[in-house]
Amino acid sequence: MKAVQAMLRLFVWSLALILVPSAGTCLPEAVPESSRKFLELDSGSSPVQLLVYDWASAELGSTIAAILIQEVLGYHARIDSERTVTVFEGLLALAGCTDFDCTSTVERKHVAVESWLSEVITLYPAFRDAHPAICPEDMGTMGYFGNHNLFVKAYVRDEAYHDVGLALEFYRSYNTSHHDPKKYFDSFTDIPQSEFFPCDTPGNEFVNTVRMDLYVQYTGDEAGVTLTPEGYVAYCPDGYFWLSPACRHDPSGCIPIIAAGNGWIIDAQMQWATAYGFPAAIGIAATWDLYVHQ
Ligand SMILES: *[C@@H]1O[C@H](CO)[C@@H](O)[C@H](O)[C@H]1NC(C)=O
């Protein structure tokens, strides 16, 4: 009991410390604002400008980075008021370019954290080759990893389990030689096509020839792609959904997988579906709002 009280006291005490920071700083021994420096650039002096990506962990990481830049490194820092949606846009903002060719320039941002470079594995090296002098530098990992996953709604999972003991959270449950997982899902043809990007939308991953070439290389599934002069692109029979080999012969048996943004990781989803015999129809939601409300 005594130990518990002591712990509680300690907790309350440290809470009080957190609640009463000295002079607007976060860390003990922080460089006070009056002693902080500006970056001296050709364009004049500037605070360190941090761009912030449009997701929660980026908000957190950027806030911590700004505190460290101000209170430990001793520089003024400014967090961008806009939110950057994709890592490629972040790359451009750090280079001070409005597009890949850098046809016009804007004021550069200096720091971006949570730049998931796996999303720009082809664009980043290509941009660096095209613009070696201004391409942002990769400062390495922040020390944590991220996973991409497929999600099934809980009520769908529960229905299949209570019905026939089928575990939809397990990839092998989707083998159509043994099970009928499609029974618990809608069909992609039930979803309005107008809510999806056409597969040939420029900039989307279905027409990323580097990723689609890798898909063919790893799976040998040439029927799932079309060869263009630039390389392979996904083949979508209806123009909107790519169908995996397990249901290509009977599209009504495909389970819809809905991707977001420009279709990041659909190349991985295609590989998963083909490797595990998963009957999938993969489409890319036309807007973020459509995606999160599905
Ligand atoms: C699905 O099950 C069949 C029958 O057991 C098996 O031959 C096939 O390899 C399985 N497919 C995959 C992708 O594991």
PDB file of C-alpha atoms and ligand atoms in Angstrom:
ATOM      1  CA  MET A   1       0.000   0.000   0.000  1.00  0.00           C
ATOM      2  CA  LYS A   2       2.791   2.365   0.924  1.00  0.00           C
ATOM      3  CA  ALA A   3       4.598   1.607  -2.295  1.00  0.00           C
ATOM      4  CA  VAL A   4       1.489   2.358  -4.261  1.00  0.00           C
ATOM      5  CA  GLN A   5       1.098   5.699  -2.499  1.00  0.00           C
ATOM      6  CA  ALA A   6       4.705   6.560  -3.174  1.00  0.00           C
ATOM      7  CA  MET A   7       4.276   5.764  -6.834  1.00  0.00           C
ATOM      8  CA  LEU A   8       1.147   7.819  -7.020  1.00  0.00           C
ATOM      9  CA  ARG A   9       2.878  10.767  -5.431  1.00  0.00           C
ATOM     10  CA  LEU A  10       5.725  10.506  -7.852  1.00  0.00           C
ATOM     11  CA  PHE A  11       3.276  10.378 -10.696  1.00  0.00           C
ATOM     12  CA  VAL A  12       1.387  13.447  -9.520  1.00  0.00           C
ATOM     13  CA  TRP A  13       4.624  15.292  -8.958  1.00  0.00           C
ATOM     14  CA  SER A  14       5.928  14.577 -12.431  1.00  0.00           C
ATOM     15  CA  LEU A  15       2.548  15.501 -13.845  1.00  0.00           C
ATOM     16  CA  ALA A  16       2.863  18.848 -12.106  1.00  0.00           C
ATOM     17  CA  LEU A  17       6.264  19.304 -13.716  1.00  0.00           C
ATOM     18  CA  ILE A  18       4.821  18.631 -17.120  1.00  0.00           C
ATOM     19  CA  LEU A  19       1.958  20.999 -16.540  1.00  0.00           C
ATOM     20  CA  VAL A  20       4.206  23.891 -15.541  1.00  0.00           C
ATOM     21  CA  PRO A  21       6.863  24.247 -18.261  1.00  0.00           C
ATOM     22  CA  SER A  22       9.246  27.147 -17.817  1.00  0.00           C
ATOM     23  CA  ALA A  23       8.814  30.088 -20.179  1.00  0.00           C
ATOM     24  CA  GLY A  24       7.067  28.174 -22.955  1.00  0.00           C
ATOM     25  CA  THR A  25       9.710  25.513 -23.404  1.00  0.00           C
ATOM     26  CA  CYS A  26       9.259  21.775 -23.193  1.00  0.00           C
ATOM     27  CA  LEU A  27      12.663  20.387 -22.198  1.00  0.00           C
ATOM     28  CA  PRO A  28      14.769  21.177 -19.136  1.00  0.00           C
ATOM     29  CA  GLU A  29      17.850  23.185 -20.162  1.00  0.00           C
ATOM     30  CA  ALA A  30      16.115  24.281 -23.352  1.00  0.00           C
ATOM     31  CA  VAL A  31      17.841  26.948 -25.454  1.00  0.00           C
ATOM     32  CA  PRO A  32      15.632  29.954 -24.677  1.00  0.00           C
ATOM     33  CA  GLU A  33      13.877  31.567 -27.602  1.00  0.00           C
ATOM     34  CA  SER A  34      15.905  34.767 -27.285  1.00  0.00           C
ATOM     35  CA  SER A  35      19.150  32.809 -27.855  1.00  0.00           C
ATOM     36  CA  ARG A  36      18.008  30.871 -30.895  1.00  0.00           C
ATOM     37  CA  LYS A  37      19.562  31.344 -34.318  1.00  0.00           C
ATOM     38  CA  PHE A  38      18.150  31.646 -37.804  1.00  0.00           C
ATOM     39  CA  LEU A  39      19.411  29.748 -40.833  1.00  0.00           C
ATOM     40  CA  GLU A  40      21.535  32.069 -42.983  1.00  0.00           C
ATOM     41  CA  LEU A  41      20.601  31.361 -46.589  1.00  0.00           C
ATOM     42  CA  ASP A  42      21.260  33.096 -49.896  1.00  0.00           C
ATOM     43  CA  SER A  43      17.700  34.348 -49.725  1.00  0.00           C
ATOM     44  CA  GLY A  44      18.217  35.820 -46.233  1.00  0.00           C
ATOM     45  CA  SER A  45      17.764  34.474 -42.736  1.00  0.00           C
ATOM     46  CA  SER A  46      14.974  32.045 -42.095  1.00  0.00           C
ATOM     47  CA  PRO A  47      13.663  29.791 -39.365  1.00  0.00           C
ATOM     48  CA  VAL A  48      13.996  26.056 -40.061  1.00  0.00           C
ATOM     49  CA  GLN A  49      10.832  25.302 -42.018  1.00  0.00           C
ATOM     50  CA  LEU A  50       9.243  21.934 -41.345  1.00  0.00           C
ATOM     51  CA  LEU A  51       6.657  20.519 -43.679  1.00  0.00           C
ATOM     52  CA  VAL A  52       4.047  18.244 -42.147  1.00  0.00           C
ATOM     53  CA  TYR A  53       2.420  15.293 -43.847  1.00  0.00           C
ATOM     54  CA  ASP A  54      -1.297  14.844 -43.603  1.00  0.00           C
ATOM     55  CA  TRP A  55      -1.452  11.944 -41.148  1.00  0.00           C
ATOM     56  CA  ALA A  56      -1.459  11.710 -37.359  1.00  0.00           C
ATOM     57  CA  SER A  57       1.977  10.155 -36.765  1.00  0.00           C
ATOM     58  CA  ALA A  58       3.546  12.796 -39.020  1.00  0.00           C
ATOM     59  CA  GLU A  59       1.906  15.514 -36.934  1.00  0.00           C
ATOM     60  CA  LEU A  60       3.446  13.984 -33.821  1.00  0.00           C
ATOM     61  CA  GLY A  61       6.894  13.409 -35.355  1.00  0.00           C
ATOM     62  CA  SER A  62       7.029  16.933 -36.776  1.00  0.00           C
ATOM     63  CA  THR A  63       6.046  18.476 -33.454  1.00  0.00           C
ATOM     64  CA  ILE A  64       8.800  16.558 -31.659  1.00  0.00           C
ATOM     65  CA  ALA A  65      11.319  17.472 -34.380  1.00  0.00           C
ATOM     66  CA  ALA A  66      10.408  21.167 -34.026  1.00  0.00           C
ATOM     67  CA  ILE A  67      10.940  21.017 -30.250  1.00  0.00           C
ATOM     68  CA  LEU A  68      14.353  19.394 -30.703  1.00  0.00           C
ATOM     69  CA  ILE A  69      15.405  21.910 -33.377  1.00  0.00           C
ATOM     70  CA  GLN A  70      14.371  24.830 -31.151  1.00  0.00           C
ATOM     71  CA  GLU A  71      15.325  23.679 -27.693  1.00  0.00           C
ATOM     72  CA  VAL A  72      18.335  21.408 -28.316  1.00  0.00           C
ATOM     73  CA  LEU A  73      19.852  22.637 -31.587  1.00  0.00           C
ATOM     74  CA  GLY A  74      18.899  26.227 -30.777  1.00  0.00           C
ATOM     75  CA  TYR A  75      17.332  27.292 -34.084  1.00  0.00           C
ATOM     76  CA  HIS A  76      14.067  29.023 -34.718  1.00  0.00           C
ATOM     77  CA  ALA A  77      11.637  26.605 -36.334  1.00  0.00           C
ATOM     78  CA  ARG A  78       8.363  27.022 -38.132  1.00  0.00           C
ATOM     79  CA  ILE A  79       5.837  24.291 -38.769  1.00  0.00           C
ATOM     80  CA  ASP A  80       4.050  24.654 -42.092  1.00  0.00           C
ATOM     81  CA  SER A  81       0.389  25.598 -41.765  1.00  0.00           C
ATOM     82  CA  GLU A  82      -0.496  23.500 -44.831  1.00  0.00           C
ATOM     83  CA  ARG A  83      -0.508  19.717 -44.785  1.00  0.00           C
ATOM     84  CA  THR A  84       1.390  17.774 -47.455  1.00  0.00           C
ATOM     85  CA  VAL A  85      -0.546  14.792 -48.768  1.00  0.00           C
ATOM     86  CA  THR A  86       2.041  12.565 -50.450  1.00  0.00           C
ATOM     87  CA  VAL A  87       5.722  11.834 -49.912  1.00  0.00           C
ATOM     88  CA  PHE A  88       6.414  12.856 -53.501  1.00  0.00           C
ATOM     89  CA  GLU A  89       4.876  16.285 -52.842  1.00  0.00           C
ATOM     90  CA  GLY A  90       7.099  16.444 -49.757  1.00  0.00           C
ATOM     91  CA  LEU A  91      10.135  15.709 -51.922  1.00  0.00           C
ATOM     92  CA  LEU A  92       9.164  18.550 -54.269  1.00  0.00           C
ATOM     93  CA  ALA A  93       8.551  20.967 -51.378  1.00  0.00           C
ATOM     94  CA  LEU A  94      12.010  20.247 -49.936  1.00  0.00           C
ATOM     95  CA  ALA A  95      13.561  20.804 -53.366  1.00  0.00           C
ATOM     96  CA  GLY A  96      11.488  23.973 -53.849  1.00  0.00           C
ATOM     97  CA  CYS A  97       9.970  22.668 -57.077  1.00  0.00           C
ATOM     98  CA  THR A  98       6.362  22.633 -58.211  1.00  0.00           C
ATOM     99  CA  ASP A  99       6.712  19.520 -60.370  1.00  0.00           C
ATOM    100  CA  PHE A 100       9.100  16.711 -61.272  1.00  0.00           C
ATOM    101  CA  ASP A 101      10.837  18.761 -63.983  1.00  0.00           C
ATOM    102  CA  CYS A 102      11.124  21.744 -61.643  1.00  0.00           C
ATOM    103  CA  THR A 103       9.648  23.991 -64.315  1.00  0.00           C
ATOM    104  CA  SER A 104       8.950  26.586 -61.607  1.00  0.00           C
ATOM    105  CA  THR A 105      10.242  27.036 -58.108  1.00  0.00           C
ATOM    106  CA  VAL A 106       8.761  27.949 -54.725  1.00  0.00           C
ATOM    107  CA  GLU A 107      10.293  28.760 -51.341  1.00  0.00           C
ATOM    108  CA  ARG A 108      11.923  25.600 -50.051  1.00  0.00           C
ATOM    109  CA  LYS A 109      10.935  23.738 -46.903  1.00  0.00           C
ATOM    110  CA  HIS A 110      13.952  22.410 -44.983  1.00  0.00           C
ATOM    111  CA  VAL A 111      12.892  19.359 -43.022  1.00  0.00           C
ATOM    112  CA  ALA A 112      10.313  16.600 -43.397  1.00  0.00           C
ATOM    113  CA  VAL A 113       9.937  13.714 -40.978  1.00  0.00           C
ATOM    114  CA  GLU A 114       7.884  10.567 -41.648  1.00  0.00           C
ATOM    115  CA  SER A 115       8.830  10.547 -45.321  1.00  0.00           C
ATOM    116  CA  TRP A 116       7.996   6.918 -46.083  1.00  0.00           C
ATOM    117  CA  LEU A 117      10.490   6.436 -48.889  1.00  0.00           C
ATOM    118  CA  SER A 118       9.011   3.061 -49.825  1.00  0.00           C
ATOM    119  CA  GLU A 119       6.249   5.113 -51.437  1.00  0.00           C
ATOM    120  CA  VAL A 120       8.708   6.843 -53.754  1.00  0.00           C
ATOM    121  CA  ILE A 121      11.147   4.006 -54.487  1.00  0.00           C
ATOM    122  CA  THR A 122      11.115   4.883 -58.149  1.00  0.00           C
ATOM    123  CA  LEU A 123      10.433   8.634 -58.033  1.00  0.00           C
ATOM    124  CA  TYR A 124      13.091   9.527 -55.454  1.00  0.00           C
ATOM    125  CA  PRO A 125      16.081   8.068 -57.361  1.00  0.00           C
ATOM    126  CA  ALA A 126      14.683   9.423 -60.641  1.00  0.00           C
ATOM    127  CA  PHE A 127      14.311  12.896 -59.124  1.00  0.00           C
ATOM    128  CA  ARG A 128      17.835  12.712 -57.672  1.00  0.00           C
ATOM    129  CA  ASP A 129      19.257  11.771 -61.077  1.00  0.00           C
ATOM    130  CA  ALA A 130      17.392  14.635 -62.731  1.00  0.00           C
ATOM    131  CA  HIS A 131      18.210  17.269 -60.077  1.00  0.00           C
ATOM    132  CA  PRO A 132      21.296  16.180 -58.104  1.00  0.00           C
ATOM    133  CA  ALA A 133      22.001  19.682 -56.759  1.00  0.00           C
ATOM    134  CA  ILE A 134      18.609  20.325 -55.192  1.00  0.00           C
ATOM    135  CA  CYS A 135      17.332  16.844 -54.380  1.00  0.00           C
ATOM    136  CA  PRO A 136      16.639  16.447 -50.643  1.00  0.00           C
ATOM    137  CA  GLU A 137      18.924  14.159 -48.691  1.00  0.00           C
ATOM    138  CA  ASP A 138      17.683  11.029 -46.937  1.00  0.00           C
ATOM    139  CA  MET A 139      18.895  11.368 -43.333  1.00  0.00           C
ATOM    140  CA  GLY A 140      18.008   7.777 -42.500  1.00  0.00           C
ATOM    141  CA  THR A 141      15.477   6.020 -40.356  1.00  0.00           C
ATOM    142  CA  MET A 142      13.763   7.636 -37.383  1.00  0.00           C
ATOM    143  CA  GLY A 143      14.021   4.320 -35.577  1.00  0.00           C
ATOM    144  CA  TYR A 144      10.631   2.783 -36.129  1.00  0.00           C
ATOM    145  CA  PHE A 145       8.956   0.763 -38.818  1.00  0.00           C
ATOM    146  CA  GLY A 146       5.554   0.822 -40.422  1.00  0.00           C
ATOM    147  CA  ASN A 147       3.457  -2.023 -41.744  1.00  0.00           C
ATOM    148  CA  HIS A 148       0.955  -2.056 -44.548  1.00  0.00           C
ATOM    149  CA  ASN A 149      -2.005  -4.309 -43.904  1.00  0.00           C
ATOM    150  CA  LEU A 150      -5.281  -5.409 -45.379  1.00  0.00           C
ATOM    151  CA  PHE A 151      -8.309  -4.919 -43.142  1.00  0.00           C
ATOM    152  CA  VAL A 152     -11.629  -6.709 -42.881  1.00  0.00           C
ATOM    153  CA  LYS A 153     -14.512  -5.207 -40.963  1.00  0.00           C
ATOM    154  CA  ALA A 154     -15.131  -6.893 -37.613  1.00  0.00           C
ATOM    155  CA  TYR A 155     -18.753  -7.794 -38.363  1.00  0.00           C
ATOM    156  CA  VAL A 156     -17.717  -9.474 -41.637  1.00  0.00           C
ATOM    157  CA  ARG A 157     -14.992 -11.424 -39.831  1.00  0.00           C
ATOM    158  CA  ASP A 158     -17.406 -12.448 -37.055  1.00  0.00           C
ATOM    159  CA  GLU A 159     -20.106 -13.520 -39.480  1.00  0.00           C
ATOM    160  CA  ALA A 160     -17.769 -15.869 -41.356  1.00  0.00           C
ATOM    161  CA  TYR A 161     -16.414 -17.305 -38.119  1.00  0.00           C
ATOM    162  CA  HIS A 162     -19.794 -17.898 -36.523  1.00  0.00           C
ATOM    163  CA  ASP A 163     -21.168 -19.282 -39.742  1.00  0.00           C
ATOM    164  CA  VAL A 164     -18.583 -21.958 -40.667  1.00  0.00           C
ATOM    165  CA  GLY A 165     -15.547 -21.259 -38.452  1.00  0.00           C
ATOM    166  CA  LEU A 166     -13.725 -19.491 -41.284  1.00  0.00           C
ATOM    167  CA  ALA A 167     -10.988 -17.155 -39.988  1.00  0.00           C
ATOM    168  CA  LEU A 168     -10.931 -14.223 -42.424  1.00  0.00           C
ATOM    169  CA  GLU A 169      -7.965 -12.716 -40.560  1.00  0.00           C
ATOM    170  CA  PHE A 170      -5.861 -15.620 -41.873  1.00  0.00           C
ATOM    171  CA  TYR A 171      -4.582 -15.414 -45.438  1.00  0.00           C
ATOM    172  CA  ARG A 172      -4.966 -19.128 -46.127  1.00  0.00           C
ATOM    173  CA  SER A 173      -8.712 -18.904 -45.505  1.00  0.00           C
ATOM    174  CA  TYR A 174      -8.976 -17.182 -48.877  1.00  0.00           C
ATOM    175  CA  ASN A 175      -7.918 -20.271 -50.879  1.00  0.00           C
ATOM    176  CA  THR A 176     -10.963 -20.879 -53.072  1.00  0.00           C
ATOM    177  CA  SER A 177     -10.086 -24.583 -53.428  1.00  0.00           C
ATOM    178  CA  HIS A 178     -11.008 -25.017 -49.766  1.00  0.00           C
ATOM    179  CA  HIS A 179     -13.322 -22.165 -48.816  1.00  0.00           C
ATOM    180  CA  ASP A 180     -15.842 -19.698 -50.123  1.00  0.00           C
ATOM    181  CA  PRO A 181     -14.730 -16.442 -48.492  1.00  0.00           C
ATOM    182  CA  LYS A 182     -16.472 -14.304 -51.120  1.00  0.00           C
ATOM    183  CA  LYS A 183     -19.834 -15.242 -49.584  1.00  0.00           C
ATOM    184  CA  TYR A 184     -19.210 -12.720 -46.780  1.00  0.00           C
ATOM    185  CA  PHE A 185     -18.306  -9.768 -48.997  1.00  0.00           C
ATOM    186  CA  ASP A 186     -20.018  -7.524 -51.519  1.00  0.00           C
ATOM    187  CA  SER A 187     -19.075  -7.649 -55.183  1.00  0.00           C
ATOM    188  CA  PHE A 188     -17.001  -4.929 -56.780  1.00  0.00           C
ATOM    189  CA  THR A 189     -19.753  -4.556 -59.361  1.00  0.00           C
ATOM    190  CA  ASP A 190     -22.090  -3.402 -56.543  1.00  0.00           C
ATOM    191  CA  ILE A 191     -19.910  -0.321 -55.929  1.00  0.00           C
ATOM    192  CA  PRO A 192     -20.428   2.665 -58.275  1.00  0.00           C
ATOM    193  CA  GLN A 193     -17.569   2.881 -60.776  1.00  0.00           C
ATOM    194  CA  SER A 194     -17.754   6.672 -60.556  1.00  0.00           C
ATOM    195  CA  GLU A 195     -16.249   6.413 -57.061  1.00  0.00           C
ATOM    196  CA  PHE A 196     -13.018   4.929 -58.459  1.00  0.00           C
ATOM    197  CA  PHE A 197     -10.115   6.121 -60.545  1.00  0.00           C
ATOM    198  CA  PRO A 198      -9.872   4.538 -63.994  1.00  0.00           C
ATOM    199  CA  CYS A 199      -6.912   2.137 -63.945  1.00  0.00           C
ATOM    200  CA  ASP A 200      -5.086   4.181 -66.604  1.00  0.00           C
ATOM    201  CA  THR A 201      -5.098   7.384 -64.503  1.00  0.00           C
ATOM    202  CA  PRO A 202      -1.643   8.964 -64.973  1.00  0.00           C
ATOM    203  CA  GLY A 203       0.423   9.017 -61.800  1.00  0.00           C
ATOM    204  CA  ASN A 204      -1.455   6.116 -60.211  1.00  0.00           C
ATOM    205  CA  GLU A 205       0.338   2.920 -59.300  1.00  0.00           C
ATOM    206  CA  PHE A 206      -1.531   0.768 -61.843  1.00  0.00           C
ATOM    207  CA  VAL A 207       0.452   2.580 -64.557  1.00  0.00           C
ATOM    208  CA  ASN A 208       3.725   2.672 -62.608  1.00  0.00           C
ATOM    209  CA  THR A 209       5.716   0.569 -65.048  1.00  0.00           C
ATOM    210  CA  VAL A 210       8.569  -0.013 -62.611  1.00  0.00           C
ATOM    211  CA  ARG A 211       6.240  -1.553 -60.022  1.00  0.00           C
ATOM    212  CA  MET A 212       4.149  -3.442 -62.582  1.00  0.00           C
ATOM    213  CA  ASP A 213       7.314  -4.841 -64.215  1.00  0.00           C
ATOM    214  CA  LEU A 214       8.318  -6.144 -60.771  1.00  0.00           C
ATOM    215  CA  TYR A 215       4.844  -7.662 -60.334  1.00  0.00           C
ATOM    216  CA  VAL A 216       5.302  -9.649 -63.548  1.00  0.00           C
ATOM    217  CA  GLN A 217       8.867 -10.565 -62.638  1.00  0.00           C
ATOM    218  CA  TYR A 218       7.830 -12.027 -59.264  1.00  0.00           C
ATOM    219  CA  THR A 219       4.538 -13.665 -60.261  1.00  0.00           C
ATOM    220  CA  GLY A 220       4.876 -14.449 -63.971  1.00  0.00           C
ATOM    221  CA  ASP A 221       1.250 -13.302 -64.315  1.00  0.00           C
ATOM    222  CA  GLU A 222       1.359 -11.761 -67.782  1.00  0.00           C
ATOM    223  CA  ALA A 223      -2.416 -12.030 -68.171  1.00  0.00           C
ATOM    224  CA  GLY A 224      -2.829  -9.446 -65.401  1.00  0.00           C
ATOM    225  CA  VAL A 225      -0.909  -6.749 -67.259  1.00  0.00           C
ATOM    226  CA  THR A 226      -0.624  -5.033 -70.630  1.00  0.00           C
ATOM    227  CA  LEU A 227       2.740  -4.335 -72.233  1.00  0.00           C
ATOM    228  CA  THR A 228       3.244  -0.715 -73.321  1.00  0.00           C
ATOM    229  CA  PRO A 229       6.367   0.862 -74.863  1.00  0.00           C
ATOM    230  CA  GLU A 230       7.324   2.086 -71.352  1.00  0.00           C
ATOM    231  CA  GLY A 231       6.767  -1.278 -69.667  1.00  0.00           C
ATOM    232  CA  TYR A 232       3.909  -3.186 -68.075  1.00  0.00           C
ATOM    233  CA  VAL A 233       0.729  -1.566 -66.733  1.00  0.00           C
ATOM    234  CA  ALA A 234      -2.115  -3.318 -64.899  1.00  0.00           C
ATOM    235  CA  TYR A 235      -4.833  -4.831 -67.046  1.00  0.00           C
ATOM    236  CA  CYS A 236      -8.336  -3.982 -65.766  1.00  0.00           C
ATOM    237  CA  PRO A 237     -11.079  -5.697 -67.830  1.00  0.00           C
ATOM    238  CA  ASP A 238     -13.713  -3.066 -66.893  1.00  0.00           C
ATOM    239  CA  GLY A 239     -11.233  -0.186 -66.837  1.00  0.00           C
ATOM    240  CA  TYR A 240     -11.510   0.256 -63.042  1.00  0.00           C
ATOM    241  CA  PHE A 241     -10.642  -2.967 -61.202  1.00  0.00           C
ATOM    242  CA  TRP A 242      -7.678  -5.282 -61.531  1.00  0.00           C
ATOM    243  CA  LEU A 243      -8.687  -8.931 -61.032  1.00  0.00           C
ATOM    244  CA  SER A 244      -6.411 -11.528 -59.467  1.00  0.00           C
ATOM    245  CA  PRO A 245      -5.810 -14.888 -61.174  1.00  0.00           C
ATOM    246  CA  ALA A 246      -8.024 -16.705 -58.606  1.00  0.00           C
ATOM    247  CA  CYS A 247     -11.215 -14.989 -59.840  1.00  0.00           C
ATOM    248  CA  ARG A 248     -10.313 -13.647 -63.268  1.00  0.00           C
ATOM    249  CA  HIS A 249     -12.367 -16.388 -64.953  1.00  0.00           C
ATOM    250  CA  ASP A 250     -15.427 -15.444 -62.834  1.00  0.00           C
ATOM    251  CA  PRO A 251     -15.335 -11.798 -61.697  1.00  0.00           C
ATOM    252  CA  SER A 252     -18.454 -12.286 -59.544  1.00  0.00           C
ATOM    253  CA  GLY A 253     -16.221 -14.349 -57.229  1.00  0.00           C
ATOM    254  CA  CYS A 254     -13.773 -11.481 -56.611  1.00  0.00           C
ATOM    255  CA  ILE A 255     -13.604  -9.790 -53.195  1.00  0.00           C
ATOM    256  CA  PRO A 256     -13.180  -6.023 -53.586  1.00  0.00           C
ATOM    257  CA  ILE A 257     -10.014  -4.512 -52.118  1.00  0.00           C
ATOM    258  CA  ILE A 258     -10.173  -0.746 -51.990  1.00  0.00           C
ATOM    259  CA  ALA A 259      -6.954   1.232 -52.160  1.00  0.00           C
ATOM    260  CA  ALA A 260      -6.442   4.921 -51.427  1.00  0.00           C
ATOM    261  CA  GLY A 261      -4.438   7.879 -52.680  1.00  0.00           C
ATOM    262  CA  ASN A 262      -2.600   7.061 -55.878  1.00  0.00           C
ATOM    263  CA  GLY A 263      -2.986   3.365 -55.056  1.00  0.00           C
ATOM    264  CA  TRP A 264       0.053   3.013 -52.828  1.00  0.00           C
ATOM    265  CA  ILE A 265       0.922  -0.649 -52.176  1.00  0.00           C
ATOM    266  CA  ILE A 266      -1.468  -2.047 -54.767  1.00  0.00           C
ATOM    267  CA  ASP A 267       1.586  -3.692 -56.281  1.00  0.00           C
ATOM    268  CA  ALA A 268       2.066  -5.525 -52.968  1.00  0.00           C
ATOM    269  CA  GLN A 269      -1.645  -6.341 -52.790  1.00  0.00           C
ATOM    270  CA  MET A 270      -1.457  -7.743 -56.326  1.00  0.00           C
ATOM    271  CA  GLN A 271       1.512  -9.906 -55.360  1.00  0.00           C
ATOM    272  CA  TRP A 272      -0.224 -11.127 -52.197  1.00  0.00           C
ATOM    273  CA  ALA A 273      -3.411 -11.959 -54.072  1.00  0.00           C
ATOM    274  CA  THR A 274      -1.555 -13.889 -56.746  1.00  0.00           C
ATOM    275  CA  ALA A 275       0.840 -15.693 -54.388  1.00  0.00           C
ATOM    276  CA  TYR A 276      -1.874 -16.775 -51.941  1.00  0.00           C
ATOM    277  CA  GLY A 277      -4.629 -17.487 -54.450  1.00  0.00           C
ATOM    278  CA  PHE A 278      -6.748 -14.682 -53.024  1.00  0.00           C
ATOM    279  CA  PRO A 279      -9.773 -13.830 -55.238  1.00  0.00           C
ATOM    280  CA  ALA A 280      -9.380 -10.050 -55.367  1.00  0.00           C
ATOM    281  CA  ALA A 281     -10.687  -7.116 -57.385  1.00  0.00           C
ATOM    282  CA  ILE A 282      -8.465  -4.148 -56.575  1.00  0.00           C
ATOM    283  CA  GLY A 283      -9.642  -0.595 -57.249  1.00  0.00           C
ATOM    284  CA  ILE A 284      -8.447   2.862 -56.168  1.00  0.00           C
ATOM    285  CA  ALA A 285     -11.009   5.147 -54.499  1.00  0.00           C
ATOM    286  CA  ALA A 286     -11.292   8.433 -56.403  1.00  0.00           C
ATOM    287  CA  THR A 287     -11.010  10.599 -53.268  1.00  0.00           C
ATOM    288  CA  TRP A 288      -9.788  10.217 -49.723  1.00  0.00           C
ATOM    289  CA  ASP A 289     -13.281  10.950 -48.371  1.00  0.00           C
ATOM    290  CA  LEU A 290     -14.769   8.112 -50.392  1.00  0.00           C
ATOM    291  CA  TYR A 291     -12.052   5.825 -49.061  1.00  0.00           C
ATOM    292  CA  VAL A 292     -12.524   6.553 -45.384  1.00  0.00           C
ATOM    293  CA  HIS A 293     -16.314   6.348 -45.597  1.00  0.00           C
ATOM    294  CA  GLN A 294     -16.387   2.965 -47.319  1.00  0.00           C
TER     295      GLN A 294
HETATM  296  C1  LIG B   1      -4.975 -23.842 -52.351  1.00  0.00           C
HETATM  297  O1  LIG B   1      -5.304 -25.137 -52.000  1.00  0.00           O
HETATM  298  C2  LIG B   1      -5.006 -26.108 -53.007  1.00  0.00           C
HETATM  299  C3  LIG B   1      -5.573 -27.446 -52.548  1.00  0.00           C
HETATM  300  O2  LIG B   1      -5.060 -27.813 -51.295  1.00  0.00           O
HETATM  301  C4  LIG B   1      -3.505 -26.157 -53.172  1.00  0.00           C
HETATM  302  O3  LIG B   1      -3.181 -27.083 -54.227  1.00  0.00           O
HETATM  303  C5  LIG B   1      -3.022 -24.785 -53.588  1.00  0.00           C
HETATM  304  O4  LIG B   1      -1.610 -24.769 -53.665  1.00  0.00           O
HETATM  305  C6  LIG B   1      -3.478 -23.755 -52.569  1.00  0.00           C
HETATM  306  N1  LIG B   1      -3.146 -22.444 -53.106  1.00  0.00           N
HETATM  307  C7  LIG B   1      -2.317 -21.636 -52.484  1.00  0.00           C
HETATM  308  C8  LIG B   1      -2.020 -20.358 -53.198  1.00  0.00           C
HETATM  309  O5  LIG B   1      -1.800 -21.872 -51.398  1.00  0.00           O
END
